[in-house]
Short mmCIF file of C-alpha atoms in Angstrom, two decimals:
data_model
loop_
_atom_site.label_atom_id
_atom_site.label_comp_id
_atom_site.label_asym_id
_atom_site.label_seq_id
_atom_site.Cartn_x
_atom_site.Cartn_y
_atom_site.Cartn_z
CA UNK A 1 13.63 -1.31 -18.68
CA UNK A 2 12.77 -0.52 -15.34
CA UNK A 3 14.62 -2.26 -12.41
CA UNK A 4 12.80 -4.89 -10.04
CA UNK A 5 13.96 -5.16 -6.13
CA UNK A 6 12.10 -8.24 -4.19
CA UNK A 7 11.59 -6.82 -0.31
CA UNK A 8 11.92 -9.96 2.47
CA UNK A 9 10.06 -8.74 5.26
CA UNK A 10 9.91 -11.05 7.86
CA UNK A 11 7.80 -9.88 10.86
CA UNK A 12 6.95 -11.82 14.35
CA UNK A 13 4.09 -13.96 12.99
CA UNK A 14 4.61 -14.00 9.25
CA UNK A 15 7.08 -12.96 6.08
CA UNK A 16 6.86 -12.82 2.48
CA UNK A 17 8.73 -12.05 -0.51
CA UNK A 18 7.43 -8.63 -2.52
CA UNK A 19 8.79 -7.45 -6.22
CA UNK A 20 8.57 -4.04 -6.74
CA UNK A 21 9.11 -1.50 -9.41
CA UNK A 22 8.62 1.51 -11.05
CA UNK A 23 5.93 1.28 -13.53
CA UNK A 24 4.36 4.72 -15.45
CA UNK A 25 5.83 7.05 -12.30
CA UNK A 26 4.18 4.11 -9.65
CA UNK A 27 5.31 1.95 -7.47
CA UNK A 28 3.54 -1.54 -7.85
CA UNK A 29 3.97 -3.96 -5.87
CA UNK A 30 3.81 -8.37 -6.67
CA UNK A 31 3.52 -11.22 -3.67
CA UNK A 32 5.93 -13.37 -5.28
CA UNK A 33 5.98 -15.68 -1.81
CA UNK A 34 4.34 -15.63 1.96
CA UNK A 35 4.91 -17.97 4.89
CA UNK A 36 4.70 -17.98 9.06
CA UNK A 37 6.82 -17.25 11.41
CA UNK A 38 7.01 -18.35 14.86
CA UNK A 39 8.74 -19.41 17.93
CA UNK A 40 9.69 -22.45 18.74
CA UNK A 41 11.37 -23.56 22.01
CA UNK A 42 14.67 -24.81 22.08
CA UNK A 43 16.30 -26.00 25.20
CA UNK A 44 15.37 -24.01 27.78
CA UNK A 45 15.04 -20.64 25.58
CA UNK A 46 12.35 -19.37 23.14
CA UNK A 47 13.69 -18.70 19.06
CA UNK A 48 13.36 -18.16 16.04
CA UNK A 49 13.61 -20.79 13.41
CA UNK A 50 16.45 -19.09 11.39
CA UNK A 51 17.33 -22.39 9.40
CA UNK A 52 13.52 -22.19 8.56
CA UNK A 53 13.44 -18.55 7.86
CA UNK A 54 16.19 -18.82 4.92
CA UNK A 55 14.96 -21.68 3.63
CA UNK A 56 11.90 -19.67 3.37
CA UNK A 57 13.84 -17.23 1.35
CA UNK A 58 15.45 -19.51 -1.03
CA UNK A 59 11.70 -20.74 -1.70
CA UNK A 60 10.75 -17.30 -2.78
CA UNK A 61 13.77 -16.85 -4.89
CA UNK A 62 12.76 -20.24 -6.61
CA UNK A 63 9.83 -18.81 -7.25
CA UNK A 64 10.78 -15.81 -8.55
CA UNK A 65 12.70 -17.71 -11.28
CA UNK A 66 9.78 -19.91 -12.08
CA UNK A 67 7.66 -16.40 -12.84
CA UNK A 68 9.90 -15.30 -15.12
CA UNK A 69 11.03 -12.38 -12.45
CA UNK A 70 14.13 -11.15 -13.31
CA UNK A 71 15.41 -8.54 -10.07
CA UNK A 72 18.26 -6.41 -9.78
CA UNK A 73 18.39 -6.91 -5.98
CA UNK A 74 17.35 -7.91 -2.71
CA UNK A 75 16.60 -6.46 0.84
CA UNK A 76 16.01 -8.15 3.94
CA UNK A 77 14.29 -6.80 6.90
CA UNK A 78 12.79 -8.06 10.59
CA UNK A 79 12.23 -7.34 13.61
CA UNK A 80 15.21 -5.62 15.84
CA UNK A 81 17.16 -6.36 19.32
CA UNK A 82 17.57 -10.38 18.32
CA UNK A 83 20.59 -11.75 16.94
CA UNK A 84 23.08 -14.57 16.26
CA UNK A 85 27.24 -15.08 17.72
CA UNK A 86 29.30 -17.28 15.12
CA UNK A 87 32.85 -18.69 15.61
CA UNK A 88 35.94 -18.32 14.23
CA UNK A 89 34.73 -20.93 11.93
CA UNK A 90 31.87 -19.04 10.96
CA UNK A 91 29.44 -21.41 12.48
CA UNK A 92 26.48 -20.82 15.23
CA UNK A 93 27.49 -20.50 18.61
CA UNK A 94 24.17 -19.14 19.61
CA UNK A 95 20.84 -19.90 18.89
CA UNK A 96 18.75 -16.95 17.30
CA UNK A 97 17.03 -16.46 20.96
CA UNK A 98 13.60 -14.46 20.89
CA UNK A 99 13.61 -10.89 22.62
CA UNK A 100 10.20 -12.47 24.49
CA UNK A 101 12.33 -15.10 26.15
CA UNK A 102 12.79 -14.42 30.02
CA UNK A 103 16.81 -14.57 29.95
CA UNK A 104 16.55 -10.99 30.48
CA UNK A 105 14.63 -10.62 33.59
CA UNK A 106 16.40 -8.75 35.90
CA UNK A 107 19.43 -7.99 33.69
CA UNK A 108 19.28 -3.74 32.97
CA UNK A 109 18.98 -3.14 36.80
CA UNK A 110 22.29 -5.19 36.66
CA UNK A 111 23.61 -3.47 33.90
CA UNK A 112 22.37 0.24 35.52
CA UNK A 113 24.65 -0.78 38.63
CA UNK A 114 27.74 -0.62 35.84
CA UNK A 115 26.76 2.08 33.71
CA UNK A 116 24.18 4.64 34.53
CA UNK A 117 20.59 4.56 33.03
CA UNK A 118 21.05 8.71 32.46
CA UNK A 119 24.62 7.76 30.71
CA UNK A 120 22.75 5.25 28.46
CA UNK A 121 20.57 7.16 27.60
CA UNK A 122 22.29 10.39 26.89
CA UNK A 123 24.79 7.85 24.91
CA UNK A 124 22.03 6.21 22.75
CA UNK A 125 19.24 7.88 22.79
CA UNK A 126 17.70 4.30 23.11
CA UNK A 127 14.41 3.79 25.21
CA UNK A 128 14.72 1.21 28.14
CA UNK A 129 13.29 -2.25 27.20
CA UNK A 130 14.34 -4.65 29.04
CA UNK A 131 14.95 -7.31 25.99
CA UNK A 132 17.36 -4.39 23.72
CA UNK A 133 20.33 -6.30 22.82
CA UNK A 134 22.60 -5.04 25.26
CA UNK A 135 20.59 -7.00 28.01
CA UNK A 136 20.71 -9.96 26.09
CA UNK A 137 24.46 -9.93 25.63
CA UNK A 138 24.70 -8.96 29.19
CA UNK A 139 22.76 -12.14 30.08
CA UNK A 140 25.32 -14.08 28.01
CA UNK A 141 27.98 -12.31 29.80
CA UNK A 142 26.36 -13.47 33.04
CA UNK A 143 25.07 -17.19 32.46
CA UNK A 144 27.13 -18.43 29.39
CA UNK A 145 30.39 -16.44 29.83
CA UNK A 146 32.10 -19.17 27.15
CA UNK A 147 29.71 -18.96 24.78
CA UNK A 148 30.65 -14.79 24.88
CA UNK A 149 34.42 -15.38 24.93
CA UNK A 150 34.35 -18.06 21.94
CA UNK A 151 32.25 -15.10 19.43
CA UNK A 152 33.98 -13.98 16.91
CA UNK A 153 31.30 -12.24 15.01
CA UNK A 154 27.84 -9.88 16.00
CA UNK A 155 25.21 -10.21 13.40
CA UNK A 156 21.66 -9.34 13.96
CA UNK A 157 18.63 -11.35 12.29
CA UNK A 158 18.57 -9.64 8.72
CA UNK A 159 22.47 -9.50 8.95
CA UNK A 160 22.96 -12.86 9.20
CA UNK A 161 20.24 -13.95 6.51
CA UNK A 162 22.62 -11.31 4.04
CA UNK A 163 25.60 -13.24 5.05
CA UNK A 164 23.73 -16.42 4.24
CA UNK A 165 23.38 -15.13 0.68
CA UNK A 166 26.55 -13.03 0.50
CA UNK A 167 29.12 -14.35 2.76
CA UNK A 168 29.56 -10.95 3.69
CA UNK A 169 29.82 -10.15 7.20
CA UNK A 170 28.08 -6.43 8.01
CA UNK A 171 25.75 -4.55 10.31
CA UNK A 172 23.30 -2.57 9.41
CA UNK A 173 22.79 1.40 10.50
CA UNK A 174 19.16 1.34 11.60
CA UNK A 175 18.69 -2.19 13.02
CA UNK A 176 21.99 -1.86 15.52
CA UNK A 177 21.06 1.39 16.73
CA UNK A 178 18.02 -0.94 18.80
CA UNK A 179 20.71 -2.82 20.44
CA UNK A 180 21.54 0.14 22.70
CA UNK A 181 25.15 0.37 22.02
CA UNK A 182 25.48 2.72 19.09
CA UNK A 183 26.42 6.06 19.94
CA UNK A 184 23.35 8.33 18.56
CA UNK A 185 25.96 11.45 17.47
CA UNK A 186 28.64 9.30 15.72
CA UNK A 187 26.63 6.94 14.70
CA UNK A 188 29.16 4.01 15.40
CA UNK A 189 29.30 1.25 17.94
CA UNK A 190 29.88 3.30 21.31
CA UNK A 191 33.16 0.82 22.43
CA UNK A 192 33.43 2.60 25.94
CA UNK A 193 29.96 1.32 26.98
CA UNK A 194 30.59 -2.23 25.49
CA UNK A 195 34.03 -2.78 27.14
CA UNK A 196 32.87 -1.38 30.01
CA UNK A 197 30.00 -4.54 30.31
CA UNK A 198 32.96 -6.88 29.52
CA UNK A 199 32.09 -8.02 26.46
CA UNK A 200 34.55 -8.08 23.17
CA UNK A 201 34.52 -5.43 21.06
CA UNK A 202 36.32 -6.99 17.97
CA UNK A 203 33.60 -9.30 17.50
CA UNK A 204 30.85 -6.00 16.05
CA UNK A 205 31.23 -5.53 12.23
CA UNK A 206 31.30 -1.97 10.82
CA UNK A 207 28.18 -0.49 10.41
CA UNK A 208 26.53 0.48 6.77
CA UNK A 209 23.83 2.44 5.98
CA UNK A 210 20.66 1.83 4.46
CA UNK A 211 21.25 1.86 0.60
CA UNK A 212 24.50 0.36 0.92
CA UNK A 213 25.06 -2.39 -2.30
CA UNK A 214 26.46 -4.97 -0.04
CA UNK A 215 27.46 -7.55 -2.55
CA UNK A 216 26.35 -10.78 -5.01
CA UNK A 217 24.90 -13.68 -3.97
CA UNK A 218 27.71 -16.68 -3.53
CA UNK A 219 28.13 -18.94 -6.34
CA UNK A 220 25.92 -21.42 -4.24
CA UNK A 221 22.97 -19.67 -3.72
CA UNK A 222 22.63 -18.86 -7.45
CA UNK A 223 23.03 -22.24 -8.58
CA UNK A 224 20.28 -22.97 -5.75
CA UNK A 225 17.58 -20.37 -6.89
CA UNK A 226 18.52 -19.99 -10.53
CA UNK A 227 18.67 -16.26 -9.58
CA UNK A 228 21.71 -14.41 -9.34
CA UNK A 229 21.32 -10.36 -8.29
CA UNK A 230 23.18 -7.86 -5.53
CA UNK A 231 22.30 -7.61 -1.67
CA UNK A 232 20.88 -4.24 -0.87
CA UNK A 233 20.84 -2.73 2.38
CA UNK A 234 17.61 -1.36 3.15
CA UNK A 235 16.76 0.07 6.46
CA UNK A 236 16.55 -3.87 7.85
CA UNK A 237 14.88 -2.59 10.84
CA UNK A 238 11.44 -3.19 9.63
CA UNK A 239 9.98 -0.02 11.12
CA UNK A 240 13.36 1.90 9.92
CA UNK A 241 11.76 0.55 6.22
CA UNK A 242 8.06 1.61 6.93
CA UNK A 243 8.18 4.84 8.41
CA UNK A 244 9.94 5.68 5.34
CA UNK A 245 6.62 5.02 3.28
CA UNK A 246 4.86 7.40 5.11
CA UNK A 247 3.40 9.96 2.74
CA UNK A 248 3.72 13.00 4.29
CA UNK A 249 5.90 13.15 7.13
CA UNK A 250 6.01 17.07 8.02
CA UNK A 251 3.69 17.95 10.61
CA UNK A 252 2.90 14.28 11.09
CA UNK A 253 2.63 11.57 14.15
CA UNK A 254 3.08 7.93 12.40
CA UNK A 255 1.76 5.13 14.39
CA UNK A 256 3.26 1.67 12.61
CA UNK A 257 0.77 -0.71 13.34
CA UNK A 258 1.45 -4.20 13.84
CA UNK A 259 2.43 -6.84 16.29
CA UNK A 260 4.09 -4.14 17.74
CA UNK A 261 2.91 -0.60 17.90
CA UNK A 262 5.64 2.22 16.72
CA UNK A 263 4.61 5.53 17.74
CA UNK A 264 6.78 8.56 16.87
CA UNK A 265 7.89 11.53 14.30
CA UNK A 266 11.08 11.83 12.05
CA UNK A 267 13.58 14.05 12.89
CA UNK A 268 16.54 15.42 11.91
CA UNK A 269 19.05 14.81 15.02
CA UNK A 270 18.41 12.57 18.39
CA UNK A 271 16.56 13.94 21.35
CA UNK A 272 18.10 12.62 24.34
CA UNK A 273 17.25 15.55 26.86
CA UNK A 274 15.66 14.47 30.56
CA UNK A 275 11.97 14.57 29.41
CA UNK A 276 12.39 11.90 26.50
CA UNK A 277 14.27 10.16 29.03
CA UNK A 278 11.40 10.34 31.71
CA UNK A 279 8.73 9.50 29.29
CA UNK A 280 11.08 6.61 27.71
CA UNK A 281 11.12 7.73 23.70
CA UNK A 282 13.69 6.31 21.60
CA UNK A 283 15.88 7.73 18.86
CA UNK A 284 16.39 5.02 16.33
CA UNK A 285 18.37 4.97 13.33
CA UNK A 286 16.43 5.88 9.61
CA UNK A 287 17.44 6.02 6.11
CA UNK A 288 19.67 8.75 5.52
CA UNK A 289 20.82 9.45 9.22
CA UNK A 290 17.39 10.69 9.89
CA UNK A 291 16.00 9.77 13.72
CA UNK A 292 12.86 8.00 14.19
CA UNK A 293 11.73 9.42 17.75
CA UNK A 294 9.09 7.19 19.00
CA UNK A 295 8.25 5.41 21.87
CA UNK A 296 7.49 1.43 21.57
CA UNK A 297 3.71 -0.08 22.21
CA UNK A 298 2.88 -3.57 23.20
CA UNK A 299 0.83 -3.23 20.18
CA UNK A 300 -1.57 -6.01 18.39
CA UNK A 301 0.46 -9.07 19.96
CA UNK A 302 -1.97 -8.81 22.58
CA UNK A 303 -5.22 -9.17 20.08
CA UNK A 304 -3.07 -12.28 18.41
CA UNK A 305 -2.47 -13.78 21.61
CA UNK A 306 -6.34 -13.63 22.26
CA UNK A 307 -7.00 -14.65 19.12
CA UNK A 308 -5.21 -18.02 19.70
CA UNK A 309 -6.60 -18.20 23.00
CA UNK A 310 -10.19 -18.49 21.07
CA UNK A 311 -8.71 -21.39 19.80
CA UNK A 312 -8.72 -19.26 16.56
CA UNK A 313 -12.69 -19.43 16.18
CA UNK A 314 -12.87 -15.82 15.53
CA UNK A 315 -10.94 -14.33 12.89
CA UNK A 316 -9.21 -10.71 13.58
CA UNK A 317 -12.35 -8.86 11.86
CA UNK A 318 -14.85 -11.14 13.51
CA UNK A 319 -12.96 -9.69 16.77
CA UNK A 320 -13.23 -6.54 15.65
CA UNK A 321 -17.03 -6.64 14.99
CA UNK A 322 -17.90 -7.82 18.62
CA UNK A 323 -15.39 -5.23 20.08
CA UNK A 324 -18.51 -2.53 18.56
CA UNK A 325 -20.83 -4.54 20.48
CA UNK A 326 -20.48 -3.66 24.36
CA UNK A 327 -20.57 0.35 23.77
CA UNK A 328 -20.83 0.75 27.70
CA UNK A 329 -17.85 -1.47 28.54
CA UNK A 330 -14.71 0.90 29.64
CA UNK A 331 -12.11 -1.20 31.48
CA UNK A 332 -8.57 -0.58 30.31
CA UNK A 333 -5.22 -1.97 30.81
CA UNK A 334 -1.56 -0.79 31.02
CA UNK A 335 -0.93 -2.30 27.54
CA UNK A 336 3.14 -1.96 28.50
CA UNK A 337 3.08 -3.84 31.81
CA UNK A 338 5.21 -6.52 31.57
CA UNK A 339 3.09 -9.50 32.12
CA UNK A 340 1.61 -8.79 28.98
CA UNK A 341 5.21 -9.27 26.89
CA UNK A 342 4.63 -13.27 27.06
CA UNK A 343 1.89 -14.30 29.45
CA UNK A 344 0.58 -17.81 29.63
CA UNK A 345 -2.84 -16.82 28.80
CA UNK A 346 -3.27 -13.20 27.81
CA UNK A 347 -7.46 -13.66 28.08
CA UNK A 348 -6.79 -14.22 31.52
CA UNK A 349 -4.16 -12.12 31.84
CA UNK A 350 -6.29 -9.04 30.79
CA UNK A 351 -9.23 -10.45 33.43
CA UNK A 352 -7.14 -10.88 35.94
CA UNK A 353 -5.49 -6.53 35.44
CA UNK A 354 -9.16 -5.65 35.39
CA UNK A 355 -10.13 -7.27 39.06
CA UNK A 356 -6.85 -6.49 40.49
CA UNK A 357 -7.30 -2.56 39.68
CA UNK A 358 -11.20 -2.50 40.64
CA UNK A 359 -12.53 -2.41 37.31
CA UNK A 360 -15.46 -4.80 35.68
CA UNK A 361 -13.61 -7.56 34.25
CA UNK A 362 -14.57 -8.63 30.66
CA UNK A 363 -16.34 -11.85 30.37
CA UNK A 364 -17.01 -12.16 26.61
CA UNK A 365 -15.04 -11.91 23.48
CA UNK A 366 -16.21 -9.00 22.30
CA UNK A 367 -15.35 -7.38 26.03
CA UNK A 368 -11.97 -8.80 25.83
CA UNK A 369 -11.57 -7.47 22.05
CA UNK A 370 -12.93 -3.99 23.26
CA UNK A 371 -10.85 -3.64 25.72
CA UNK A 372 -7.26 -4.13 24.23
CA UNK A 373 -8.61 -1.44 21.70
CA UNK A 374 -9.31 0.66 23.91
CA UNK A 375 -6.16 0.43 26.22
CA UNK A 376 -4.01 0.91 23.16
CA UNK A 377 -5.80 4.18 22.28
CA UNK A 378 -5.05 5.18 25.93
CA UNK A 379 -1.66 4.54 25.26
CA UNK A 380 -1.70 5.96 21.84
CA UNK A 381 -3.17 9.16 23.43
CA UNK A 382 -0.74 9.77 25.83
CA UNK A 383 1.97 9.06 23.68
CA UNK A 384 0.69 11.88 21.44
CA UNK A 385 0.56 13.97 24.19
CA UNK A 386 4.06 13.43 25.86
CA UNK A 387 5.75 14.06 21.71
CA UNK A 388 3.97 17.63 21.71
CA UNK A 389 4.91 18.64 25.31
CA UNK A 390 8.72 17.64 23.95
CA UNK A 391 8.27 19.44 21.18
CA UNK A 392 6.24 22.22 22.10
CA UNK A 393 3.73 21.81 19.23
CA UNK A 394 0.91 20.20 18.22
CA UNK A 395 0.69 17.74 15.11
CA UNK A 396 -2.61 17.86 12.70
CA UNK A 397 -2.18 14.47 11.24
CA UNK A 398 -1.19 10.63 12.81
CA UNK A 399 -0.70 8.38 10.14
CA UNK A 400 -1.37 4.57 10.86
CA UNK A 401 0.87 2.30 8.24
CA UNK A 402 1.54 -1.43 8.12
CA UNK A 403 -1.53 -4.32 8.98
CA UNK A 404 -2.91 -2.38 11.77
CA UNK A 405 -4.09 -0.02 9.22
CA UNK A 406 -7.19 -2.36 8.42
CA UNK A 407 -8.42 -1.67 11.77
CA UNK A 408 -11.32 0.79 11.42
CA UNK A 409 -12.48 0.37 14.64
CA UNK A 410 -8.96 1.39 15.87
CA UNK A 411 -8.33 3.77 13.28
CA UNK A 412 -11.71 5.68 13.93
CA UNK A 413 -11.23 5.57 17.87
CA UNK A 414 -7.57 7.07 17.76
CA UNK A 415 -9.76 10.08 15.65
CA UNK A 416 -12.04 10.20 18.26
CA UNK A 417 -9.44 10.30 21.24
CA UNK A 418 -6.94 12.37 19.65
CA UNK A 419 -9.17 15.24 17.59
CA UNK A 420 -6.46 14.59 14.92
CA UNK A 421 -7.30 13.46 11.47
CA UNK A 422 -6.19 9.71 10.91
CA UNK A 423 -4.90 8.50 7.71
CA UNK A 424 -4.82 4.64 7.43
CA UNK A 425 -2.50 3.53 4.79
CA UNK A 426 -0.08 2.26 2.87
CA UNK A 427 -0.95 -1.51 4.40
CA UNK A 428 2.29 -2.81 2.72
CA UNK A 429 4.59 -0.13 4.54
CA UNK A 430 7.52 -2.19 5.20
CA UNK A 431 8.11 -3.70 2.13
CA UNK A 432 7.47 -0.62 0.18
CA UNK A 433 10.44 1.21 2.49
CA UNK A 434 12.19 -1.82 1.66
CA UNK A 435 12.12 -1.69 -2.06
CA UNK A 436 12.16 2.30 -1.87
CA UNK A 437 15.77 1.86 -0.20
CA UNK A 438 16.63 -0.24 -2.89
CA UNK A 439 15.25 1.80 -5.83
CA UNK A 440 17.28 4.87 -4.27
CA UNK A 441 20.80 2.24 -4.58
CA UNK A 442 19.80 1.35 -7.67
CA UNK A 443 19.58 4.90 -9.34
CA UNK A 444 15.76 4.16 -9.87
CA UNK A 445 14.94 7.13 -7.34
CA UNK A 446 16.71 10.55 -6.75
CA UNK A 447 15.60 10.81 -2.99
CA UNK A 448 13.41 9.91 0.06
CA UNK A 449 11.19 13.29 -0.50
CA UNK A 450 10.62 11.87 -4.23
CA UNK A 451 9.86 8.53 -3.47
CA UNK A 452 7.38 9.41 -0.85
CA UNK A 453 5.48 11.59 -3.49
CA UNK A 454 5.32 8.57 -5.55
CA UNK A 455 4.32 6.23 -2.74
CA UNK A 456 1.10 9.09 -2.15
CA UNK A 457 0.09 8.55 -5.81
CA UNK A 458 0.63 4.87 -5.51
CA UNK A 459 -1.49 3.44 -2.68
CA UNK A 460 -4.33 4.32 -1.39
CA UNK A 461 -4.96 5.81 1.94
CA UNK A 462 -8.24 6.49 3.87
CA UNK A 463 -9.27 9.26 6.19
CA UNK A 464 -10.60 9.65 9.74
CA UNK A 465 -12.18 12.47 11.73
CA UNK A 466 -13.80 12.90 14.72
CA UNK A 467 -17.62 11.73 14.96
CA UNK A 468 -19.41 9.18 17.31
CA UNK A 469 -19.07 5.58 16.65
CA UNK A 470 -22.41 4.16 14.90
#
């Protein structure tokens, strides 16, 4: 019989439990349990309800044993950057704060006057965003020095959630190389730059790779659920997870499309020479030591934000429809500027880039809509560019996976801007990495390269060229 694995993939706004398995050489793929996910403010800091978030799980686990769903194992996986400090107790010093909360303004020009941005970079291969982990700990450092000193143990989001289950402390490969402090050759925590920021080493757990079979669940959780299977580490970074569902990868720009936008190609070793530095690419961790180079797009948020500016009287594809409307509307924005990471109001936000830079400013919904589409295709565009001058080549193909992938509009104008044929799909990216990872533990899969044949045959993925827009 063949072996289930349930993916939890928790994003920014939502998560939700998915059971997959091999079935007649496919993957296929059950909701088994969805829910939202949002910040809430606590104190004087934005979070994440973590408390909320595993209760979440243990929902979905209950209701995997009311189906009759029997799985071999789990794998959790988020968003990166964010994490928890615990005690020597084991309890919560910190709250899980949210990487769009402002404790970090200001803090990498502090940390660039203690260790060079070139050295970090060269280091880590990680691109500069001023909420990666290491500014966040550095903020700690700064503004809650006893809060630092009492931490006994590092665990980011997904790693904490496993501990939940497991009570088995451990950080995972492709989700700590975001925090800026893994060293991209050896591929362990780089303890020259953290002592040199002051903060304790002894309190980072070692770090295991994606397909790692972490453990059980406690005693506890399987009375709780009725369900008693192994942890599985899959890439926990949720883009780790979904770039590995991309179908063909060779000769191939992914774009993972979502709250955020994940722009990039797989390699086989980290690029951290001056012009990936200048342009501000990233070399984060995959599945099997592989190197997702990509740079990091403000991405949908901002259509969300306006979205629930609308007081949420226009649904996403509503949006969509008006953004066809105003054909002669060209206004853009710097989708990466700052103010867009957590304005106040990001309708007025956009209006207010427009008549600063001398540009009509959008007065209607489907002028708003039209032009965060656009400005992301800008940014899309030159992206695509900056990854062929680095690599001296030019890629065919972009592949758009994850919920962004619905987006014709986008999907057709990226076709359109680039000259490159666009292939929208799988939507369910993330959790199909997820469960891939965990297949490959299991002995269910031999390797990536045959799971992503399987994942071609599986789902269904539509194509883009060049034309005008009707």
């Amino acid at each position: 019989m063949n072996k289930t694995s349930i993916a939890v993939d928790i994003g920014a706004s939502s998560g939700r439990l998915i059971a997959g398995s091999l079935e007649a050489g496919k993957l296929k793929l059950e909701e088994v349990h969805r829910f939202n996910n949002e910040l809430i403010k606590k104190g004087d800091h934005f979070c994440w309800d973590i408390d909320k978030l595993f209760s979440e799980i243990k929902t979905g686990l209950k209701e995997c044993h009311a189906k009759g769903i029997t799985p071999s194992s789990i794998g959790i996986d988020t968003w990166a950057v964010d994490f928890v400090l615990l005690d020597e107790n084991d309890n919560l010093l910190t709250d899980a704060v949210a990487y769009r909360d402002p404790r970090t303004d200001g803090m990498m020009e502090e940390v660039f006057e203690i260790i060079s941005k070139e050295r970090l970079y060269l280091e880590t291969g990680i691109q500069f965003q001023k909420f990666n982990t290491i500014y966040q700990l550095y903020s700690l450092k700064k503004n809650d020095p006893e809060v630092l000193k009492k931490a006994k143990t590092f665990l980011m989001i997904p790693d904490y959630l496993n501990f939940l289950l497991t009570g088995i402390k451990s950080n995972e490969y492709t989700n700590a190389t975001s925090t800026q402090l893994v060293n991209a050759f050896t591929k362990k925590w780089d303890m020259e730059l953290i002592e040199s920021l002051g903060i304790n080493k002894e309190m980072f757990q070692t770090i295991k790779p994606p397909k790692t079979i972490l453990g059980p669940f406690k005693a506890s959780i399987v009375e709780e659920t009725g369900i008693d299977m192994d942890v599985v580490l899959p890439a926990t970074h949720d883009t780790g997870s979904a770039v590995i569902a991309v179908p063909e990868i060779e000769g191939t720009i992914y774009i993972s499309s979502g709250t955020w936008s994940l722009i990039g190609v797989e390699n086989h070793f980290p690029i951290c020479v001056t012009k990936a530095l200048d342009y501000n690419f990233t070399n984060e961790g995959g599945i099997d030591y592989q190197f997702r180079f990509l740079k990091n797009i403000m991405g949908l948020w901002m259509i969300q934000e306006v979205k629930r500016n609308y007081q949420d009287q226009y649904t996403f594809a509503e949006l969509v429809k008006l953004a066809k409307e105003p054909e002669h509307f060209t206004s853009t924005v710097n989708v990466d500027d700052e103010r867009f990471l957590k304005p106040e109001n990001m309708i007025e936000e956009i209006k207010n880039y427009c008549s600063e830079t001398n540009q009509s400013v959008p007065a209607t919904p489907g002028e708003i809509s039209k032009c965060v589409f656009d400005s992301l295709v800008v940014s899309y565009q030159s992206a695509i560019r900056q990854i062929e001058e680095i690599y001296e080549k030019q890629f065919t193909k972009v592949n758009v996976i994850g919920g962004g992938c619905q987006n014709e509009l986008l999907n057709q104008l990226i076709a359109n801007a680039t000259a490159k044929e666009v292939n929208a799909g799988p939507i369910e990216a993330t959790a199909i990495g997820n469960v891939t990872a965990q297949l490959l533990a299991l002995g269910e899969l031999k390797n990536v390269r045959e799971a992503r044949s399987i994942i071609k045959e599986s789902f269904d993925v539509k194509t883009y060229t060049r034309s005008e827009l009707g």
